[in-house]
Short mmCIF file of C-alpha atoms in Angstrom, two decimals:
data_model
loop_
_atom_site.label_atom_id
_atom_site.label_comp_id
_atom_site.label_asym_id
_atom_site.label_seq_id
_atom_site.Cartn_x
_atom_site.Cartn_y
_atom_site.Cartn_z
CA MET A 1 3.91 -12.58 36.59
CA LYS A 2 1.33 -14.96 38.18
CA THR A 3 -1.81 -13.08 37.22
CA ARG A 4 -2.75 -9.97 35.34
CA THR A 5 -5.79 -7.75 35.52
CA PHE A 6 -6.29 -4.86 33.14
CA LEU A 7 -8.18 -1.74 34.15
CA LEU A 8 -7.97 0.36 31.01
CA ALA A 9 -9.81 3.67 31.19
CA LEU A 10 -10.18 5.00 27.69
CA ALA A 11 -10.61 8.48 29.12
CA ALA A 12 -6.85 8.49 29.56
CA LEU A 13 -6.63 8.51 25.79
CA GLY A 14 -8.86 11.54 25.60
CA THR A 15 -11.52 9.63 23.68
CA PRO A 16 -15.07 10.59 24.62
CA GLY A 17 -18.04 8.36 24.11
CA ILE A 18 -16.48 4.98 24.86
CA SER A 19 -16.69 3.31 28.26
CA PRO A 20 -13.66 1.80 29.98
CA TRP A 21 -12.74 -1.74 29.06
CA ILE A 22 -11.84 -4.20 31.81
CA ALA A 23 -10.01 -7.35 30.75
CA PRO A 24 -10.72 -10.57 32.63
CA ALA A 25 -8.15 -11.94 35.02
CA ALA A 26 -5.65 -14.32 33.42
CA THR A 27 -5.77 -18.06 33.79
CA ALA A 28 -2.67 -20.06 34.64
CA ALA A 29 -2.23 -20.90 30.94
CA ASP A 30 -2.48 -17.23 30.06
CA ALA A 31 -0.08 -15.82 32.62
CA LYS A 32 2.36 -13.89 30.44
CA LYS A 33 1.57 -10.67 28.66
CA PRO A 34 -0.39 -11.08 25.40
CA ASN A 35 1.51 -11.37 22.13
CA VAL A 36 0.64 -9.08 19.21
CA LEU A 37 0.73 -10.00 15.50
CA VAL A 38 0.15 -7.26 12.91
CA ILE A 39 -0.18 -8.56 9.32
CA VAL A 40 -0.26 -6.11 6.40
CA ALA A 41 -1.06 -7.07 2.82
CA ASP A 42 0.15 -4.84 -0.01
CA ASP A 43 -2.35 -3.49 -2.58
CA LEU A 44 -5.08 -5.99 -1.57
CA GLY A 45 -8.42 -4.57 -2.63
CA TYR A 46 -11.56 -4.46 -0.51
CA GLY A 47 -13.33 -7.05 -2.66
CA GLU A 48 -10.77 -9.85 -2.85
CA LEU A 49 -11.15 -12.05 0.26
CA GLY A 50 -13.66 -14.82 0.81
CA ILE A 51 -14.82 -13.13 4.00
CA GLN A 52 -15.42 -9.99 1.94
CA GLY A 53 -17.74 -11.92 -0.37
CA ASN A 54 -15.45 -13.08 -3.18
CA ALA A 55 -15.23 -16.88 -3.46
CA GLN A 56 -13.08 -16.93 -6.61
CA ILE A 57 -9.78 -17.15 -4.70
CA PRO A 58 -10.01 -19.25 -1.52
CA THR A 59 -8.51 -17.41 1.48
CA PRO A 60 -9.49 -19.59 4.45
CA ASN A 61 -6.57 -18.62 6.68
CA ILE A 62 -7.00 -14.87 6.34
CA ASP A 63 -10.77 -15.27 6.60
CA SER A 64 -10.34 -17.17 9.87
CA ILE A 65 -9.06 -14.01 11.57
CA GLY A 66 -12.37 -12.27 11.00
CA LYS A 67 -14.42 -15.39 11.70
CA ASN A 68 -12.63 -15.97 15.01
CA GLY A 69 -12.99 -12.32 15.92
CA ALA A 70 -14.31 -9.29 14.07
CA ARG A 71 -14.52 -7.92 10.55
CA PHE A 72 -14.91 -4.17 10.11
CA THR A 73 -16.98 -3.29 7.06
CA SER A 74 -15.80 0.34 7.34
CA GLY A 75 -12.12 -0.28 8.05
CA TYR A 76 -9.87 2.42 6.64
CA VAL A 77 -6.25 3.44 6.22
CA SER A 78 -5.04 7.04 6.51
CA GLY A 79 -3.29 7.13 3.14
CA PRO A 80 -4.32 5.82 -0.28
CA TYR A 81 -0.94 4.26 -0.97
CA CYS A 82 1.92 2.42 0.63
CA SER A 83 4.39 4.45 2.68
CA PRO A 84 2.06 7.03 4.27
CA THR A 85 -0.23 4.26 5.54
CA ARG A 86 2.72 2.46 7.15
CA ALA A 87 3.96 5.67 8.77
CA GLY A 88 0.52 6.18 10.30
CA LEU A 89 0.24 2.58 11.46
CA LEU A 90 3.61 2.56 13.21
CA THR A 91 3.04 5.90 14.99
CA GLY A 92 -0.70 5.94 15.67
CA LYS A 93 -0.86 9.44 14.17
CA TYR A 94 -2.04 10.95 10.93
CA GLN A 95 1.20 10.90 8.97
CA GLN A 96 0.57 14.37 7.54
CA ARG A 97 1.21 15.74 11.04
CA PHE A 98 4.91 15.04 10.49
CA GLY A 99 5.11 15.57 6.73
CA HIS A 100 4.94 11.96 5.52
CA GLU A 101 2.25 12.56 2.91
CA PHE A 102 3.83 10.75 -0.05
CA ASN A 103 5.99 7.75 -0.84
CA PRO A 104 9.77 8.08 -0.59
CA GLY A 105 11.49 7.65 -3.94
CA PRO A 106 13.76 4.79 -5.03
CA ALA A 107 16.85 4.26 -2.89
CA GLN A 108 19.19 5.96 -5.34
CA ASN A 109 16.99 9.08 -5.44
CA THR A 110 16.07 9.38 -1.76
CA GLY A 111 17.68 12.06 0.39
CA GLU A 112 19.07 11.60 3.87
CA ASP A 113 15.96 12.98 5.57
CA VAL A 114 13.37 11.10 3.50
CA GLY A 115 11.75 8.51 5.74
CA LEU A 116 9.66 8.01 8.86
CA SER A 117 10.43 10.99 11.09
CA LEU A 118 13.12 10.25 13.67
CA GLN A 119 11.18 12.43 16.10
CA GLU A 120 8.35 9.89 16.14
CA LYS A 121 8.20 6.79 18.33
CA THR A 122 7.17 3.60 16.54
CA LEU A 123 5.10 0.57 17.45
CA GLY A 124 8.41 -1.21 18.01
CA ASP A 125 9.66 1.52 20.35
CA ARG A 126 6.46 1.37 22.40
CA PHE A 127 6.57 -2.41 22.75
CA LYS A 128 10.29 -2.49 23.55
CA ALA A 129 9.55 -0.08 26.39
CA ALA A 130 6.85 -2.51 27.59
CA GLY A 131 9.38 -5.37 27.77
CA TYR A 132 8.57 -7.12 24.47
CA SER A 133 10.74 -8.94 21.95
CA THR A 134 10.04 -7.29 18.60
CA GLY A 135 10.41 -8.60 15.04
CA TRP A 136 9.77 -7.05 11.61
CA PHE A 137 9.53 -9.35 8.60
CA GLY A 138 8.80 -7.94 5.13
CA LYS A 139 8.55 -4.57 3.46
CA SER A 140 9.58 -1.27 5.04
CA HIS A 141 9.15 1.60 2.55
CA LEU A 142 9.89 4.08 5.35
CA GLY A 143 13.34 5.31 4.36
CA ASN A 144 16.50 3.80 2.89
CA LYS A 145 19.21 5.46 4.97
CA PRO A 146 20.69 3.74 8.05
CA ASP A 147 18.83 5.86 10.61
CA PHE A 148 15.49 4.66 9.20
CA HIS A 149 16.39 0.97 9.36
CA PRO A 150 13.92 -1.12 11.41
CA LEU A 151 16.71 -2.19 13.78
CA LYS A 152 16.99 1.47 14.79
CA ARG A 153 13.22 1.93 15.11
CA GLY A 154 12.51 -0.36 18.04
CA PHE A 155 12.81 -3.79 16.41
CA ASP A 156 15.17 -6.54 17.58
CA GLU A 157 15.12 -8.50 14.34
CA PHE A 158 14.53 -7.60 10.69
CA TYR A 159 14.27 -9.66 7.54
CA GLY A 160 12.96 -7.84 4.49
CA PHE A 161 13.67 -4.91 2.20
CA LEU A 162 13.70 -1.16 2.69
CA GLY A 163 12.15 0.00 -0.59
CA GLY A 164 8.62 0.06 -1.93
CA ALA A 165 8.56 -3.13 -3.99
CA HIS A 166 10.76 -6.10 -4.80
CA ASP A 167 11.08 -9.05 -7.13
CA TYR A 168 9.47 -12.05 -5.44
CA LEU A 169 11.98 -14.62 -6.70
CA ASP A 170 15.36 -12.91 -7.11
CA PRO A 171 16.87 -11.30 -3.96
CA LYS A 172 19.52 -9.59 -6.09
CA ALA A 173 17.12 -8.11 -8.65
CA ASP A 174 17.63 -4.60 -7.26
CA THR A 175 21.10 -3.91 -5.92
CA GLN A 176 19.91 -0.63 -4.41
CA ASN A 177 17.11 -2.41 -2.55
CA PRO A 178 18.34 -5.86 -1.47
CA ILE A 179 16.60 -8.38 0.73
CA LEU A 180 18.30 -8.00 4.11
CA ARG A 181 18.74 -10.16 7.17
CA GLY A 182 19.41 -7.45 9.70
CA THR A 183 21.74 -5.25 7.66
CA GLU A 184 23.33 -7.99 5.52
CA PRO A 185 22.10 -8.74 1.98
CA VAL A 186 20.55 -12.15 1.33
CA THR A 187 21.73 -14.01 -1.77
CA THR A 188 19.69 -17.23 -1.62
CA ALA A 189 16.70 -17.20 -3.98
CA GLU A 190 13.43 -17.77 -2.13
CA TYR A 191 9.83 -16.76 -2.72
CA THR A 192 9.51 -13.67 -0.53
CA THR A 193 5.98 -14.47 0.66
CA GLU A 194 7.13 -17.81 2.01
CA ALA A 195 10.40 -16.42 3.37
CA PHE A 196 8.75 -13.63 5.38
CA ALA A 197 6.31 -16.08 6.94
CA ARG A 198 9.11 -18.54 7.73
CA GLU A 199 11.12 -15.83 9.48
CA ALA A 200 8.09 -14.78 11.52
CA VAL A 201 7.43 -18.41 12.51
CA GLY A 202 11.05 -18.81 13.58
CA PHE A 203 10.92 -15.64 15.66
CA ILE A 204 7.73 -16.75 17.40
CA GLU A 205 9.26 -20.14 18.17
CA LYS A 206 12.47 -18.58 19.49
CA HIS A 207 10.58 -16.17 21.76
CA LYS A 208 7.82 -18.52 22.88
CA ALA A 209 8.78 -17.94 26.52
CA ASP A 210 8.65 -14.16 26.11
CA PRO A 211 5.91 -11.72 25.15
CA TRP A 212 6.46 -10.78 21.52
CA LEU A 213 5.36 -8.29 18.86
CA VAL A 214 5.56 -9.39 15.23
CA TYR A 215 5.05 -6.83 12.46
CA LEU A 216 4.57 -8.79 9.22
CA PRO A 217 4.14 -6.48 6.19
CA PHE A 218 4.14 -8.73 3.11
CA ASN A 219 4.87 -7.35 -0.36
CA ALA A 220 2.08 -9.58 -1.70
CA VAL A 221 -0.04 -8.80 -3.68
CA HIS A 222 1.88 -5.82 -5.08
CA ASN A 223 3.40 -5.88 -8.57
CA PRO A 224 5.30 -7.68 -10.09
CA LEU A 225 2.79 -10.51 -10.50
CA GLN A 226 5.15 -13.44 -9.81
CA ALA A 227 4.40 -16.80 -8.25
CA PRO A 228 5.91 -20.30 -8.33
CA GLU A 229 4.18 -22.90 -10.48
CA LYS A 230 2.71 -24.71 -7.46
CA TYR A 231 0.50 -21.67 -6.79
CA LEU A 232 -0.24 -20.92 -10.45
CA ALA A 233 -1.40 -24.50 -10.93
CA ARG A 234 -4.23 -23.92 -8.47
CA PHE A 235 -5.84 -21.56 -11.01
CA ASN A 236 -5.45 -23.31 -14.34
CA ASP A 237 -9.11 -22.56 -15.07
CA VAL A 238 -8.46 -18.80 -14.98
CA GLN A 239 -7.93 -17.67 -18.56
CA ASP A 240 -6.65 -14.13 -18.02
CA PRO A 241 -2.87 -14.45 -17.36
CA LYS A 242 -2.84 -11.38 -15.14
CA ARG A 243 -5.78 -12.59 -13.07
CA LYS A 244 -4.23 -16.06 -12.81
CA ALA A 245 -0.96 -14.63 -11.51
CA PHE A 246 -2.76 -12.38 -9.04
CA SER A 247 -4.79 -15.34 -7.80
CA ALA A 248 -1.59 -17.27 -7.23
CA LEU A 249 -0.05 -14.38 -5.27
CA LEU A 250 -3.11 -14.11 -3.03
CA SER A 251 -3.29 -17.87 -2.52
CA ALA A 252 0.39 -17.91 -1.52
CA LEU A 253 -0.26 -15.04 0.88
CA ASP A 254 -3.10 -16.98 2.47
CA ASP A 255 -0.87 -20.03 2.92
CA ALA A 256 1.80 -17.82 4.50
CA VAL A 257 -0.68 -16.29 6.94
CA GLY A 258 -1.85 -19.82 7.74
CA SER A 259 1.66 -20.96 8.59
CA VAL A 260 2.11 -18.11 11.09
CA LEU A 261 -1.31 -18.64 12.67
CA GLY A 262 -0.55 -22.34 12.79
CA LYS A 263 2.62 -21.75 14.81
CA VAL A 264 0.67 -19.60 17.27
CA ARG A 265 -1.87 -22.42 17.60
CA GLU A 266 0.83 -25.09 17.92
CA LEU A 267 2.46 -23.23 20.80
CA GLY A 268 -0.86 -23.00 22.62
CA VAL A 269 -0.91 -19.20 22.73
CA GLU A 270 -3.81 -18.50 20.37
CA GLU A 271 -5.92 -17.16 23.25
CA ASN A 272 -3.02 -14.98 24.36
CA THR A 273 -2.31 -13.42 20.95
CA LEU A 274 -4.01 -10.37 19.49
CA VAL A 275 -4.00 -10.53 15.67
CA PHE A 276 -4.67 -7.72 13.17
CA PHE A 277 -4.94 -8.05 9.39
CA ILE A 278 -5.27 -5.10 7.02
CA SER A 279 -4.25 -4.00 3.54
CA ASP A 280 -2.15 -0.86 3.17
CA ASN A 281 -4.52 0.63 0.57
CA GLY A 282 -7.05 -0.29 -2.06
CA GLY A 283 -6.32 -2.32 -5.15
CA PRO A 284 -4.79 -0.92 -8.37
CA THR A 285 -7.29 -2.94 -10.39
CA ARG A 286 -6.02 -2.08 -13.87
CA GLN A 287 -2.44 -3.05 -13.05
CA THR A 288 -3.02 -6.23 -11.02
CA THR A 289 -6.80 -7.01 -11.12
CA SER A 290 -6.94 -6.46 -7.32
CA SER A 291 -10.61 -5.65 -6.94
CA ASN A 292 -12.23 -3.09 -4.67
CA GLY A 293 -15.63 -4.74 -5.02
CA PRO A 294 -18.52 -2.28 -4.87
CA LEU A 295 -16.30 0.68 -4.03
CA ARG A 296 -15.45 3.53 -6.35
CA GLY A 297 -11.85 4.32 -7.15
CA PHE A 298 -8.47 2.71 -6.71
CA LYS A 299 -5.11 2.90 -5.00
CA ALA A 300 -3.77 6.49 -4.85
CA GLN A 301 -7.27 7.99 -4.66
CA THR A 302 -9.36 9.22 -1.74
CA TRP A 303 -12.47 7.54 -3.11
CA GLU A 304 -13.55 4.59 -0.95
CA GLY A 305 -11.70 2.19 -3.23
CA GLY A 306 -8.40 3.80 -2.32
CA VAL A 307 -8.77 3.98 1.46
CA ARG A 308 -11.37 1.41 2.63
CA VAL A 309 -9.69 -1.98 3.03
CA PRO A 310 -10.11 -5.47 4.52
CA TRP A 311 -9.79 -4.94 8.29
CA LEU A 312 -9.85 -8.00 10.56
CA VAL A 313 -8.95 -8.61 14.21
CA GLN A 314 -8.86 -11.70 16.42
CA TRP A 315 -8.18 -12.35 20.11
CA LYS A 316 -9.72 -15.67 21.04
CA GLY A 317 -11.37 -15.74 24.40
CA LYS A 318 -11.30 -11.93 24.69
CA ILE A 319 -13.03 -10.72 21.50
CA PRO A 320 -16.32 -12.50 20.68
CA ALA A 321 -16.10 -14.47 17.44
CA GLY A 322 -18.07 -13.88 14.27
CA GLN A 323 -18.63 -10.15 14.66
CA THR A 324 -19.32 -7.85 11.72
CA LEU A 325 -18.92 -4.27 12.88
CA ASP A 326 -19.96 -1.23 10.85
CA GLN A 327 -18.41 1.53 12.96
CA PRO A 328 -15.63 3.30 11.02
CA VAL A 329 -12.11 2.50 12.25
CA ILE A 330 -8.65 3.25 10.88
CA GLN A 331 -5.20 1.63 10.97
CA LEU A 332 -4.06 4.37 13.37
CA ASP A 333 -6.10 2.49 16.00
CA ILE A 334 -3.86 -0.58 15.91
CA LEU A 335 -1.10 0.91 18.10
CA PRO A 336 -3.29 2.18 20.97
CA THR A 337 -5.48 -0.94 20.85
CA ALA A 338 -2.47 -3.24 21.06
CA LEU A 339 -0.90 -1.25 23.89
CA ALA A 340 -4.15 -1.29 25.85
CA ALA A 341 -4.37 -5.05 25.38
CA VAL A 342 -0.92 -5.62 26.91
CA GLY A 343 -1.52 -3.35 29.87
CA ALA A 344 0.58 -0.43 28.65
CA PRO A 345 -2.07 2.11 27.59
CA ALA A 346 -1.04 5.11 25.53
CA SER A 347 -0.32 8.37 27.30
CA ALA A 348 -2.31 11.47 26.46
CA ASP A 349 1.04 13.22 26.05
CA TRP A 350 1.69 11.19 22.92
CA LYS A 351 -1.20 12.97 21.17
CA LEU A 352 -2.23 9.94 19.15
CA ASP A 353 -5.00 10.09 16.58
CA GLY A 354 -5.73 6.38 16.91
CA VAL A 355 -7.94 5.11 19.75
CA ASN A 356 -8.33 1.92 21.76
CA LEU A 357 -10.89 -0.29 20.01
CA LEU A 358 -11.18 -2.90 22.78
CA PRO A 359 -14.39 -1.43 24.27
CA LEU A 360 -16.02 -1.77 20.86
CA LEU A 361 -14.53 -5.20 20.14
CA THR A 362 -15.53 -6.69 23.48
CA GLY A 363 -19.03 -5.23 23.49
CA ALA A 364 -18.41 -2.79 26.33
CA SER A 365 -19.43 -0.01 23.94
CA LYS A 366 -21.43 0.26 20.73
CA ASP A 367 -20.45 3.85 20.00
CA ALA A 368 -18.40 4.85 16.97
CA PRO A 369 -14.81 5.27 18.21
CA HIS A 370 -14.17 8.34 16.03
CA ASP A 371 -16.21 11.48 15.53
CA ALA A 372 -14.71 11.74 12.03
CA LEU A 373 -11.92 10.34 9.86
CA TYR A 374 -9.80 12.51 7.57
CA TRP A 375 -7.61 12.28 4.48
CA ARG A 376 -5.26 14.63 2.62
CA PHE A 377 -3.20 13.47 -0.33
CA GLY A 378 -1.92 16.47 -2.24
CA GLN A 379 -5.00 18.11 -3.75
CA GLN A 380 -7.16 15.11 -2.91
CA ILE A 381 -9.18 15.37 0.29
CA ALA A 382 -11.83 13.43 2.18
CA ILE A 383 -13.65 13.39 5.49
CA ARG A 384 -16.08 10.77 6.74
CA LYS A 385 -18.40 11.75 9.58
CA GLY A 386 -21.11 9.25 10.40
CA ASP A 387 -22.58 8.04 7.12
CA TRP A 388 -21.52 11.19 5.27
CA LYS A 389 -18.39 11.63 3.20
CA LEU A 390 -17.05 14.78 1.56
CA VAL A 391 -14.41 13.97 -1.05
CA LYS A 392 -12.40 15.50 -3.86
CA ALA A 393 -10.53 12.98 -6.00
CA PRO A 394 -9.78 12.22 -9.69
CA ASP A 395 -12.85 11.82 -11.88
CA ASP A 396 -13.71 11.09 -15.50
CA GLY A 397 -12.12 13.66 -17.79
CA THR A 398 -10.91 15.85 -14.91
CA PRO A 399 -7.69 14.32 -13.55
CA LEU A 400 -6.65 15.69 -10.18
CA PRO A 401 -2.93 15.48 -9.44
CA ALA A 402 -2.05 13.54 -6.31
CA GLN A 403 0.98 15.64 -5.46
CA GLY A 404 0.76 19.20 -6.74
CA GLY A 405 -1.18 22.22 -5.57
CA LYS A 406 -2.89 23.18 -2.32
CA ALA A 407 -5.64 21.07 -0.87
CA SER A 408 -9.06 22.61 -0.23
CA THR A 409 -12.65 21.47 0.12
CA GLU A 410 -13.85 23.76 -2.67
CA GLY A 411 -15.71 21.75 -5.28
CA ALA A 412 -15.82 18.58 -3.18
CA ALA A 413 -18.65 16.08 -3.65
CA LEU A 414 -20.91 14.74 -0.88
CA TYR A 415 -22.11 11.15 -0.50
CA ASN A 416 -24.19 9.19 1.98
CA LEU A 417 -22.23 5.95 2.27
CA ALA A 418 -25.01 4.09 4.08
CA LYS A 419 -27.18 4.46 0.97
CA ASP A 420 -24.48 4.83 -1.68
CA ILE A 421 -21.35 2.82 -0.94
CA GLY A 422 -20.24 3.26 -4.55
CA GLU A 423 -20.18 7.08 -4.29
CA SER A 424 -22.32 7.47 -7.38
CA THR A 425 -24.78 10.23 -6.44
CA ASP A 426 -23.34 13.58 -5.40
CA LEU A 427 -25.67 15.20 -2.86
CA ALA A 428 -23.71 18.42 -2.40
CA SER A 429 -26.34 20.61 -4.04
CA GLN A 430 -29.13 18.99 -2.01
CA GLU A 431 -27.33 19.14 1.35
CA PRO A 432 -25.45 22.46 1.45
CA GLU A 433 -25.45 22.62 5.26
CA LYS A 434 -23.90 19.16 5.51
CA VAL A 435 -21.23 20.24 3.03
CA LYS A 436 -20.46 23.30 5.18
CA GLU A 437 -20.30 21.18 8.34
CA LEU A 438 -17.88 18.64 6.88
CA ALA A 439 -15.80 21.26 5.09
CA ALA A 440 -15.38 23.20 8.35
CA ALA A 441 -14.31 20.05 10.19
CA TRP A 442 -11.81 19.13 7.47
CA ASP A 443 -10.42 22.67 7.37
CA ALA A 444 -9.91 22.63 11.14
CA TRP A 445 -8.04 19.32 10.90
CA ASN A 446 -6.02 20.46 7.92
CA ALA A 447 -4.88 23.56 9.80
CA GLN A 448 -3.06 21.26 12.26
CA LEU A 449 -0.96 19.61 9.55
CA VAL A 450 2.45 20.49 8.14
CA GLU A 451 3.55 20.75 4.53
CA PRO A 452 4.87 17.52 2.97
CA LYS A 453 8.57 17.04 3.69
CA TRP A 454 9.08 15.71 0.17
CA ARG A 455 7.13 15.22 -3.02
CA PRO A 456 7.55 12.36 -5.52
CA ALA A 457 9.56 12.98 -8.66
CA GLY A 458 7.37 14.27 -11.46
CA GLY A 459 5.57 17.01 -9.55
CA GLY A 460 1.82 16.65 -9.71
CA LYS A 461 1.63 14.22 -12.62
CA GLY A 462 1.03 11.00 -10.72
CA ARG A 463 0.87 7.82 -12.75
CA GLN A 464 -1.17 5.72 -10.37
CA GLN A 465 -4.43 4.32 -11.63
CA GLY A 466 -7.14 6.94 -11.77
CA GLN A 467 -4.78 9.90 -12.26
CA GLY A 468 -4.94 11.24 -15.77
CA GLN A 469 -6.96 8.37 -17.18
CA GLY A 470 -9.55 9.07 -19.78
CA GLY A 471 -13.15 8.43 -18.84
CA GLY A 472 -13.30 5.26 -20.93
CA ALA A 473 -10.30 3.74 -19.21
CA ARG A 474 -11.69 4.59 -15.80
CA ARG A 475 -15.12 3.16 -16.57
CA LYS A 476 -13.55 -0.02 -17.93
CA ALA A 477 -11.43 -0.44 -14.81
CA ALA A 478 -14.39 0.33 -12.57
CA ALA A 479 -16.45 -2.34 -14.29
CA ALA A 480 -13.68 -4.84 -13.69
CA ALA A 481 -13.51 -3.83 -10.03
CA ALA A 482 -17.23 -4.34 -9.58
CA ALA A 483 -17.20 -7.83 -11.07
CA PRO A 484 -14.03 -9.64 -9.99
CA ALA A 485 -15.32 -13.10 -10.75
CA ALA A 486 -15.68 -12.21 -14.41
CA GLN A 487 -12.00 -11.51 -14.88
#
């Protein structure tokens, strides 16, 4: 293809309020379709990157994505923990629409139908249809049975594991959840963070003549807190062993991201590669020290600390560098944005919840891309509309199960996030009409959803941080989250 010109009318996505985005004509050096790189960190809290304001752990490579493009201060994910977020990312839809509300269980306890719905098309499927080579390197957590394997979900190559977590150093640590190359177990011991990056670099090199999609979901910085000595040695001044290990994990992750970005730069395709970086949910501060900065709450909660995450995007030469954008966005937007960028815009028939962010990213529009964002996680609920958020989540002395019971807006608290990012002052009694407005919008959205197809073992007694903690434990963890440098 000698030249390409994009004429992407966002109206085709059924998204009001955003003007069409027209990409510039390609240069001779930019003749092939753009590449797409989607990087996902695991359990990385909102407050942990240098670009997010925390200088304790240097993250220059990850930070460069936002500095070379845009950082969203209100970037969200549609689930407060691992698997639901990934299901939403890969489909562009709220995962509760197809029953993927909770994590699948361990491999030995997971039924045949527990995984990303086979009725849903994935990011890999969409890019394969657009003529792309597709690679997946890292964690899946979207089903353990053969039909859910990445090689059957639109991806040409896979190197990673199917479960929710893995030992970083021993590929044989979990015989039910091995590291796989394709479908064959790997036996050579390697640090997974480095191995996933190496595989992505090799794929990019191999397909340098083709347009490619790389989905790179690291297991860093999820438990267990394991890192080789060369990374630990960078933080010998950190006294807390847990914080030192976490720092090493994050530093290794930054190096890994740097190696992949470096290969893109080496091949001269940096200006023809759209890059996303997000975390799958907020940090579980008590377990790993992963800080959510000024936000309230943690992983597995619908407070901001569970669902607002680092959210960075880069496309040199197309997206102006150094942007800090406050409009709320969500990981569901990655699929339609990426498809629009490669000239294969989403069809209205797909009924996506995500929208094309290119008008916002390129400056063609300043409008918020979503009227509202929504969450349902068992009994926990939330809706953000403008600066207002209605939320019901675990609180001091009144644990709210993540899994059990029926969700409703009754008793939810109201916050103005523009004035109160830490969700500290409930305005529900002062703003009853705003509560009614948001509750009605959430109820209308909730009526479109299906019941969860499975629930985690243990019913409603979730063990994630924030569920069932006493007030003292929660306040102690919250203090740690607000002051990461002190740990």
